[in-house]
Amino acid sequence: MMATDMEHEDRREANEASQAAHESAPGEAQAAESDSANGDVKHAEALATLMAERDEFKDRTLRTLAEMENLRRRTEREVADARTYAVTNFARDLLTAADNIRRAIESVPADARETADGPFKALLDGIELTERDLAKTFERHGVKLLEPKGQKFDPNRHQAMFEVPDAEVPSGTVVQVMQAGYVLGDRVLRPALVGVAKGGPKAAAGPAADDAA
């Protein structure tokens, strides 16, 4: 009789434990699902943070590369300008020598040059040779002579000294050069001193100004 009661008691306790297990299972499952959802949210937030950092790093890298490229191009331009214009002051100082040589040649009348002989002819030939050599030296270093006669007046390259009334020449045309001008690359070493026509028809813009360049 006692054994039977004990068996009934064991069965009752087993049933109660089973029922308790069944009652607690949904709560644990719900907690597990909640933990999983929280984990997914944290994973998504971490991924979003990493992607934002990646985009920021990519943007900084592209900006740095662009700045480096701009710096490289600017440095190349500065080096090229330094190479081209390094002789600016020296060339400008030599212009006076070129002017004096030209004056020496022009001071001799044309008929005297044609009839010159002996030492005098040798002197004239030597002066003309010096002028040609100096012109070649200028050209090798990018220094070019401005020859504006017959061209449209360009205030960036010419300096008007006087006006010449002439109804047959387009107004604004250079008709006389008092002193030669020179350019180095695209920079003016010295503007040409010129006389400009006045009173004629208006000069057409275009080729004449372009030729002066």
XYZ file of N, CA and C in Angstrom:
639
model
N 0.816 -1.186 0.000
C 0.000 0.000 0.000
C 0.863 1.255 0.000
N 1.872 1.205 0.810
C 2.813 2.327 0.887
C 3.538 2.495 -0.444
N 3.921 1.419 -1.085
C 4.617 1.482 -2.367
C 3.755 2.128 -3.412
N 2.482 1.819 -3.362
C 1.563 2.398 -4.359
C 1.444 3.885 -4.167
N 1.360 4.325 -2.899
C 1.265 5.764 -2.627
C 2.515 6.485 -3.114
N 3.650 5.846 -2.917
C 4.897 6.470 -3.334
C 4.943 6.597 -4.859
N 4.434 5.601 -5.560
C 4.420 5.655 -7.015
C 3.532 6.798 -7.495
N 2.359 6.926 -6.822
C 1.454 8.008 -7.209
C 2.113 9.369 -6.976
N 2.833 9.465 -5.849
C 3.508 10.734 -5.543
C 4.579 11.065 -6.577
N 5.329 10.053 -6.985
C 6.372 10.273 -8.006
C 5.765 10.725 -9.328
N 4.646 10.074 -9.689
C 3.997 10.444 -10.937
C 3.490 11.885 -10.894
N 2.927 12.247 -9.717
C 2.415 13.608 -9.574
C 3.541 14.624 -9.716
N 4.665 14.373 -9.074
C 5.794 15.298 -9.152
C 6.339 15.383 -10.578
N 6.366 14.254 -11.277
C 6.838 14.244 -12.658
C 5.910 15.064 -13.545
N 4.584 14.893 -13.296
C 3.624 15.654 -14.085
C 3.768 17.159 -13.828
N 3.952 17.491 -12.528
C 4.123 18.897 -12.196
C 5.385 19.471 -12.836
N 6.479 18.715 -12.836
C 7.726 19.170 -13.445
C 7.572 19.340 -14.949
N 6.827 18.376 -15.563
C 6.613 18.456 -17.008
C 5.778 19.669 -17.351
N 4.727 19.889 -16.495
C 3.875 21.045 -16.750
C 4.653 22.346 -16.577
N 5.509 22.381 -15.551
C 6.318 23.583 -15.325
C 7.271 23.835 -16.489
N 7.805 22.721 -17.019
C 8.719 22.861 -18.160
C 8.008 23.421 -19.375
N 6.760 22.910 -19.582
C 5.985 23.395 -20.726
C 5.600 24.856 -20.548
N 5.307 25.224 -19.313
C 4.919 26.607 -19.061
C 6.080 27.577 -19.237
N 7.293 27.132 -18.885
C 8.454 28.004 -18.992
C 9.046 28.058 -20.393
N 8.795 27.107 -21.243
C 9.394 27.029 -22.592
C 9.052 28.233 -23.460
N 7.792 28.704 -23.534
C 7.498 29.872 -24.384
C 8.264 31.110 -23.951
N 8.422 31.315 -22.642
C 9.161 32.475 -22.168
C 10.609 32.438 -22.582
N 11.211 31.283 -22.472
C 12.618 31.156 -22.878
C 12.781 31.347 -24.379
N 11.839 30.820 -25.144
C 11.904 30.990 -26.597
C 11.770 32.447 -26.978
N 10.819 33.134 -26.240
C 10.634 34.548 -26.521
C 11.889 35.351 -26.183
N 12.547 34.988 -25.071
C 13.783 35.661 -24.682
C 14.871 35.414 -25.707
N 14.922 34.161 -26.209
C 15.934 33.835 -27.220
C 15.709 34.638 -28.495
N 14.417 34.770 -28.886
C 14.098 35.548 -30.083
C 14.461 37.018 -29.891
N 14.191 37.534 -28.669
C 14.526 38.927 -28.378
C 16.024 39.157 -28.450
N 16.791 38.204 -27.882
C 18.247 38.330 -27.942
C 18.750 38.310 -29.386
N 18.145 37.442 -30.205
C 18.542 37.341 -31.609
C 18.253 38.646 -32.357
N 17.054 39.237 -32.066
C 16.683 40.499 -32.723
C 17.639 41.612 -32.323
N 17.965 41.652 -31.024
C 18.906 42.671 -30.561
C 20.270 42.504 -31.225
N 20.674 41.248 -31.388
C 21.958 40.975 -32.050
C 21.953 41.444 -33.488
N 20.812 41.219 -34.189
C 20.715 41.671 -35.583
C 20.787 43.192 -35.681
N 20.112 43.884 -34.751
C 20.132 45.351 -34.757
C 21.550 45.870 -34.533
N 22.230 45.285 -33.563
C 23.602 45.717 -33.282
C 24.518 45.446 -34.469
N 24.298 44.297 -35.125
C 25.107 43.954 -36.302
C 24.869 44.957 -37.435
N 23.572 45.329 -37.625
C 23.242 46.296 -38.675
C 23.852 47.657 -38.361
N 23.796 48.058 -37.086
C 24.378 49.346 -36.701
C 25.888 49.345 -36.899
N 26.538 48.237 -36.519
C 27.984 48.140 -36.701
C 28.352 48.187 -38.178
N 27.542 47.503 -39.017
C 27.799 47.497 -40.457
C 27.626 48.891 -41.052
N 26.569 49.595 -40.600
C 26.341 50.952 -41.092
C 27.490 51.874 -40.700
N 27.993 51.718 -39.483
C 29.117 52.527 -39.023
C 30.359 52.265 -39.865
N 30.628 50.988 -40.134
C 31.787 50.630 -40.950
C 31.668 51.175 -42.368
N 30.458 51.087 -42.938
C 30.258 51.602 -44.298
C 30.433 53.119 -44.339
N 29.946 53.820 -43.280
C 30.122 55.271 -43.225
C 31.606 55.631 -43.128
N 32.339 54.882 -42.302
C 33.775 55.125 -42.179
C 34.484 54.839 -43.498
N 34.051 53.775 -44.190
C 34.645 53.453 -45.492
C 34.413 54.575 -46.495
N 33.165 55.090 -46.552
C 32.847 56.176 -47.486
C 33.646 57.434 -47.162
N 33.787 57.733 -45.869
C 34.551 58.907 -45.468
C 36.022 58.751 -45.849
N 36.566 57.572 -45.626
C 37.958 57.314 -45.990
C 38.150 57.398 -47.502
N 37.180 56.863 -48.251
C 37.260 56.933 -49.711
C 37.225 58.378 -50.181
N 36.333 59.185 -49.587
C 36.228 60.591 -49.965
C 37.526 61.335 -49.657
N 38.089 61.086 -48.483
C 39.351 61.731 -48.121
C 40.469 61.315 -49.069
N 40.483 60.044 -49.437
C 41.520 59.549 -50.356
C 41.413 60.223 -51.721
N 40.168 60.328 -52.233
C 39.969 60.960 -53.538
C 40.353 62.438 -53.487
N 40.008 63.109 -52.386
C 40.374 64.518 -52.246
C 41.897 64.689 -52.206
N 42.549 63.787 -51.472
C 44.004 63.856 -51.376
C 44.653 63.638 -52.735
N 44.140 62.652 -53.485
C 44.675 62.379 -54.816
C 44.474 63.581 -55.741
N 43.293 64.213 -55.646
C 43.023 65.387 -56.486
C 43.958 66.537 -56.124
N 44.180 66.750 -54.831
C 45.085 67.814 -54.400
C 46.515 67.545 -54.857
N 46.919 66.279 -54.781
C 48.265 65.920 -55.231
C 48.419 66.148 -56.733
N 47.362 65.827 -57.506
C 47.417 66.038 -58.950
C 47.487 67.531 -59.275
N 46.694 68.323 -58.563
C 46.742 69.781 -58.771
C 48.117 70.336 -58.407
N 48.687 69.827 -57.318
C 50.014 70.270 -56.909
C 51.058 69.897 -57.951
N 50.928 68.679 -58.519
C 51.879 68.246 -59.545
C 51.794 69.146 -60.769
N 50.580 69.460 -61.205
C 50.415 70.314 -62.383
C 50.923 71.730 -62.114
N 50.615 72.245 -60.910
C 51.079 73.587 -60.581
C 52.596 73.638 -60.518
N 53.195 72.594 -59.976
C 54.661 72.540 -59.896
C 55.277 72.470 -61.287
N 54.652 71.690 -62.170
C 55.155 71.598 -63.546
C 55.089 72.954 -64.241
N 53.980 73.683 -64.023
C 53.861 75.014 -64.637
C 54.910 75.970 -64.083
N 55.108 75.903 -62.771
C 56.099 76.796 -62.159
C 57.502 76.482 -62.651
N 57.807 75.186 -62.796
C 59.127 74.807 -63.301
C 59.294 75.274 -64.749
N 58.232 75.089 -65.549
C 58.305 75.507 -66.947
C 58.468 77.029 -67.043
N 57.721 77.759 -66.213
C 57.845 79.228 -66.225
C 59.238 79.657 -65.785
N 59.748 78.985 -64.744
C 61.089 79.336 -64.263
C 62.133 79.088 -65.342
N 61.962 77.989 -66.093
C 62.909 77.672 -67.159
C 62.804 78.686 -68.299
N 61.557 79.076 -68.619
C 61.340 79.982 -69.740
C 61.772 81.411 -69.413
N 61.443 81.855 -68.202
C 61.643 83.259 -67.866
C 62.846 83.509 -66.960
N 63.697 82.518 -66.804
C 64.871 82.693 -65.943
C 65.816 83.768 -66.475
N 65.811 83.974 -67.807
C 66.743 84.933 -68.415
C 66.121 86.312 -68.579
N 64.970 86.543 -67.968
C 64.247 87.800 -68.187
C 65.117 89.022 -67.913
N 65.668 89.117 -66.721
C 66.448 90.300 -66.358
C 67.704 90.434 -67.216
N 68.363 89.294 -67.474
C 69.571 89.328 -68.297
C 69.245 89.784 -69.718
N 68.162 89.237 -70.273
C 67.779 89.611 -71.638
C 67.395 91.084 -71.707
N 66.669 91.562 -70.695
C 66.274 92.971 -70.689
C 67.505 93.888 -70.646
N 68.527 93.467 -69.907
C 69.748 94.271 -69.834
C 70.472 94.314 -71.178
N 70.352 93.246 -71.964
C 71.037 93.205 -73.256
C 70.328 94.010 -74.339
N 69.079 94.393 -74.076
C 68.350 95.147 -75.099
C 69.034 96.470 -75.417
N 69.635 97.086 -74.420
C 70.359 98.343 -74.658
C 71.522 98.129 -75.613
N 72.221 97.002 -75.447
C 73.327 96.687 -76.351
C 72.814 96.492 -77.773
N 71.669 95.804 -77.900
C 71.087 95.612 -79.229
C 70.696 96.949 -79.846
N 70.146 97.847 -79.025
C 69.776 99.174 -79.527
C 71.001 99.948 -80.019
N 72.070 99.901 -79.252
C 73.280 100.635 -79.622
C 73.891 100.101 -80.911
N 73.864 98.782 -81.086
C 74.392 98.199 -82.327
C 73.563 98.668 -83.521
N 72.230 98.669 -83.359
C 71.358 99.109 -84.437
C 71.602 100.588 -84.760
N 71.787 101.412 -83.732
C 72.053 102.847 -83.966
C 73.374 103.051 -84.700
N 74.373 102.221 -84.339
C 75.671 102.337 -85.008
C 75.539 102.033 -86.495
N 74.753 101.021 -86.816
C 74.569 100.660 -88.231
C 73.794 101.758 -88.961
N 72.720 102.263 -88.333
C 71.876 103.262 -88.988
C 72.556 104.629 -89.081
N 73.594 104.836 -88.273
C 74.288 106.133 -88.332
C 75.130 106.286 -89.594
N 75.411 105.192 -90.276
C 76.203 105.245 -91.511
C 75.243 105.384 -92.694
N 75.340 106.425 -93.490
C 74.457 106.613 -94.643
C 74.525 105.415 -95.586
N 73.431 105.191 -96.283
C 73.340 104.044 -97.181
C 74.400 104.098 -98.274
N 74.632 105.282 -98.858
C 75.626 105.375 -99.930
C 77.030 105.113 -99.405
N 77.283 105.496 -98.147
C 78.603 105.247 -97.563
C 78.815 103.756 -97.327
N 77.738 103.054 -96.945
C 77.868 101.599 -96.754
C 78.118 100.892 -98.074
N 77.481 101.402 -99.133
C 77.642 100.760 -100.439
C 79.042 100.950 -101.007
N 79.662 102.051 -100.706
C 80.995 102.347 -101.269
C 82.126 102.049 -100.282
N 81.778 101.543 -99.134
C 82.805 101.285 -98.115
C 83.753 100.196 -98.578
N 85.020 100.341 -98.211
C 86.010 99.313 -98.511
C 87.099 99.363 -97.448
N 87.975 98.408 -97.490
C 89.086 98.374 -96.558
C 88.628 98.201 -95.116
N 89.352 98.816 -94.175
C 89.037 98.673 -92.750
C 87.628 99.141 -92.397
N 87.158 100.193 -93.084
C 85.825 100.706 -92.773
C 84.745 99.679 -93.100
N 84.896 99.016 -94.249
C 83.926 97.980 -94.637
C 84.000 96.802 -93.665
N 85.225 96.449 -93.251
C 85.380 95.349 -92.307
C 84.699 95.679 -90.977
N 84.798 96.970 -90.576
C 84.156 97.392 -89.333
C 82.635 97.271 -89.457
N 82.090 97.750 -90.559
C 80.641 97.657 -90.762
C 80.180 96.203 -90.795
N 80.929 95.373 -91.504
C 80.564 93.946 -91.575
C 80.607 93.309 -90.182
N 81.599 93.694 -89.392
C 81.712 93.139 -88.046
C 80.550 93.555 -87.154
N 80.116 94.805 -87.278
C 78.986 95.279 -86.477
C 77.701 94.551 -86.884
N 77.489 94.391 -88.190
C 76.295 93.695 -88.662
C 76.310 92.215 -88.240
N 77.495 91.605 -88.277
C 77.610 90.215 -87.841
C 77.295 90.088 -86.350
N 77.759 91.067 -85.574
C 77.474 91.058 -84.137
C 75.974 91.168 -83.883
N 75.307 92.018 -84.662
C 73.859 92.174 -84.498
C 73.134 90.873 -84.835
N 73.553 90.194 -85.908
C 72.903 88.938 -86.296
C 73.138 87.857 -85.236
N 74.356 87.796 -84.714
C 74.650 86.797 -83.687
C 73.846 87.056 -82.408
N 73.715 88.330 -82.071
C 72.937 88.670 -80.879
C 71.464 88.304 -81.083
N 70.950 88.550 -82.278
C 69.561 88.197 -82.581
C 69.349 86.688 -82.485
N 70.309 85.897 -82.984
C 70.211 84.437 -82.890
C 70.262 83.971 -81.435
N 71.114 84.638 -80.640
C 71.193 84.295 -79.221
C 69.867 84.585 -78.523
N 69.269 85.734 -78.830
C 67.951 86.069 -78.277
C 66.933 84.988 -78.644
N 66.941 84.613 -79.914
C 65.961 83.644 -80.397
C 66.120 82.284 -79.722
N 67.345 81.866 -79.500
C 67.581 80.574 -78.828
C 66.991 80.554 -77.426
N 66.941 81.714 -76.801
C 66.425 81.799 -75.435
C 64.986 82.316 -75.379
N 64.322 82.301 -76.523
C 62.902 82.656 -76.545
C 62.599 84.127 -76.638
N 63.610 84.958 -76.851
C 63.400 86.401 -76.972
C 63.167 86.738 -78.447
N 62.030 87.382 -78.723
C 61.688 87.689 -80.109
C 61.478 89.187 -80.295
N 61.875 89.653 -81.473
C 61.737 91.054 -81.833
C 60.313 91.332 -82.289
N 59.738 92.426 -81.808
C 58.423 92.852 -82.273
C 58.599 93.727 -83.518
N 57.887 93.390 -84.568
C 57.936 94.161 -85.805
C 56.521 94.621 -86.142
N 56.043 95.659 -85.455
C 54.633 96.033 -85.559
C 54.256 96.943 -86.725
N 55.219 97.393 -87.490
C 54.889 98.339 -88.565
C 53.876 97.720 -89.517
N 52.784 98.475 -89.773
C 51.731 97.996 -90.657
C 50.670 97.182 -89.934
N 50.874 96.917 -88.648
C 49.913 96.136 -87.890
C 49.010 97.051 -87.068
N 47.923 96.491 -86.569
C 47.010 97.245 -85.715
C 47.671 97.499 -84.359
N 47.510 98.692 -83.849
C 48.113 99.053 -82.571
C 47.579 98.149 -81.462
N 48.503 97.595 -80.677
C 48.164 96.713 -79.561
C 48.727 97.328 -78.285
N 47.866 97.860 -77.420
C 48.365 98.522 -76.206
C 49.127 97.599 -75.268
N 48.947 96.286 -75.435
C 49.674 95.339 -74.588
C 51.118 95.139 -75.040
N 51.407 95.487 -76.307
C 52.742 95.261 -76.860
C 53.391 96.530 -77.404
N 52.589 97.546 -77.624
C 53.108 98.785 -78.222
C 52.827 99.972 -77.311
N 53.685 100.964 -77.416
C 53.481 102.219 -76.696
C 53.439 103.353 -77.723
N 52.270 103.988 -77.842
C 52.102 105.052 -78.837
C 52.801 106.322 -78.368
N 53.696 106.830 -79.213
C 54.440 108.052 -78.896
C 53.817 109.279 -79.559
N 53.182 109.084 -80.709
C 52.559 110.201 -81.419
C 51.585 109.629 -82.445
N 50.766 110.507 -83.007
C 49.817 110.119 -84.047
C 50.209 110.774 -85.359
N 49.970 110.061 -86.446
C 50.318 110.548 -87.779
C 49.041 110.687 -88.601
N 48.639 111.902 -88.953
C 47.439 112.069 -89.793
C 47.664 111.422 -91.162
N 46.803 110.496 -91.508
C 46.935 109.814 -92.790
C 45.589 109.196 -93.129
N 44.901 109.797 -94.101
C 43.565 109.344 -94.475
C 43.592 108.041 -95.270
N 44.754 107.668 -95.779
C 44.831 106.477 -96.620
C 45.124 105.204 -95.819
N 45.540 105.371 -94.593
C 45.871 104.219 -93.748
C 44.795 104.063 -92.679
N 44.332 102.844 -92.408
C 43.321 102.654 -91.367
C 43.754 103.249 -90.038
N 42.863 103.971 -89.410
C 43.168 104.587 -88.122
C 43.549 103.507 -87.113
N 44.603 103.781 -86.334
C 45.060 102.807 -85.356
C 46.138 101.878 -85.877
N 46.603 102.106 -87.113
C 47.661 101.283 -87.683
C 49.033 101.855 -87.312
N 49.963 100.979 -86.974
C 51.324 101.413 -86.665
C 52.023 101.769 -87.974
N 52.455 103.029 -88.089
C 53.091 103.474 -89.333
C 54.565 103.782 -89.138
N 55.021 103.870 -87.892
C 56.426 104.155 -87.656
C 56.853 103.524 -86.328
N 58.060 102.962 -86.320
C 58.609 102.340 -85.112
C 59.815 103.154 -84.661
N 59.697 103.779 -83.503
C 60.789 104.593 -82.962
C 61.820 103.735 -82.245
N 61.354 102.700 -81.568
C 62.255 101.793 -80.848
C 61.644 100.395 -80.883
N 62.478 99.421 -81.210
C 61.984 98.053 -81.324
C 61.523 97.523 -79.974
N 60.527 96.650 -80.020
C 60.048 95.986 -78.811
C 60.458 94.519 -78.824
N 60.425 93.891 -77.654
C 60.805 92.483 -77.535
C 59.848 91.758 -76.594
N 59.645 90.478 -76.865
C 58.843 89.632 -75.981
C 59.669 88.402 -75.621
N 59.383 87.865 -74.439
C 59.986 86.608 -74.001
C 58.848 85.662 -73.699
N 58.704 84.631 -74.545
C 57.544 83.764 -74.403
C 56.301 84.574 -74.697
N 55.366 84.619 -73.740
C 54.170 85.429 -73.918
C 54.213 86.695 -73.067
N 55.395 87.051 -72.582
C 55.548 88.254 -71.768
C 56.324 89.318 -72.538
N 55.922 90.553 -72.337
C 56.588 91.670 -73.011
C 57.802 92.093 -72.196
N 58.974 91.999 -72.828
C 60.186 92.509 -72.182
C 60.219 94.030 -72.263
N 59.846 94.515 -73.443
C 59.816 95.959 -73.652
C 58.849 96.261 -74.786
N 57.888 97.164 -74.575
C 56.954 97.493 -75.666
C 57.658 98.297 -76.754
N 57.180 98.134 -77.958
C 57.732 98.915 -79.066
C 57.184 100.340 -78.996
N 58.047 101.325 -79.210
C 57.635 102.726 -79.241
C 57.246 103.064 -80.673
N 55.995 103.441 -80.879
C 55.492 103.552 -82.249
C 54.717 104.841 -82.473
N 54.564 105.160 -83.779
C 53.677 106.216 -84.223
C 52.467 105.564 -84.864
N 51.276 106.101 -84.574
C 50.033 105.463 -85.004
C 49.263 106.376 -85.948
N 48.712 105.779 -86.997
C 47.951 106.547 -87.981
C 46.638 107.041 -87.378
N 46.218 108.228 -87.849
C 44.980 108.830 -87.385
C 44.263 109.467 -88.566
N 42.957 109.303 -88.611
C 42.167 109.987 -89.621
C 41.683 109.098 -90.744
N 42.243 107.916 -90.907
C 41.805 107.016 -91.959
C 40.607 106.187 -91.521
N 40.175 105.233 -92.371
C 39.061 104.364 -91.980
C 39.435 103.523 -90.766
N 38.417 103.072 -90.041
C 38.656 102.288 -88.842
C 39.326 100.975 -89.201
N 40.383 100.610 -88.439
C 41.110 99.379 -88.714
C 40.255 98.169 -88.368
N 40.323 97.138 -89.227
C 39.572 95.910 -88.979
C 40.283 95.075 -87.930
N 39.517 94.561 -86.991
C 40.108 93.717 -85.942
C 40.361 92.338 -86.506
N 41.365 91.659 -85.981
C 41.614 90.280 -86.379
C 43.026 90.013 -86.756
N 43.300 89.741 -88.053
C 44.625 89.270 -88.482
C 45.756 90.161 -88.068
N 45.594 91.490 -88.160
C 46.715 92.377 -87.836
C 47.085 92.229 -86.373
N 46.049 92.201 -85.509
C 46.339 92.048 -84.087
C 46.926 90.699 -83.794
N 46.438 89.657 -84.504
C 46.965 88.315 -84.290
C 48.422 88.222 -84.715
N 48.766 88.903 -85.845
C 50.148 88.856 -86.297
C 51.086 89.478 -85.283
N 50.609 90.488 -84.581
C 51.455 91.139 -83.586
C 51.803 90.194 -82.467
N 50.913 89.200 -82.232
C 51.216 88.208 -81.190
C 52.280 87.283 -81.651
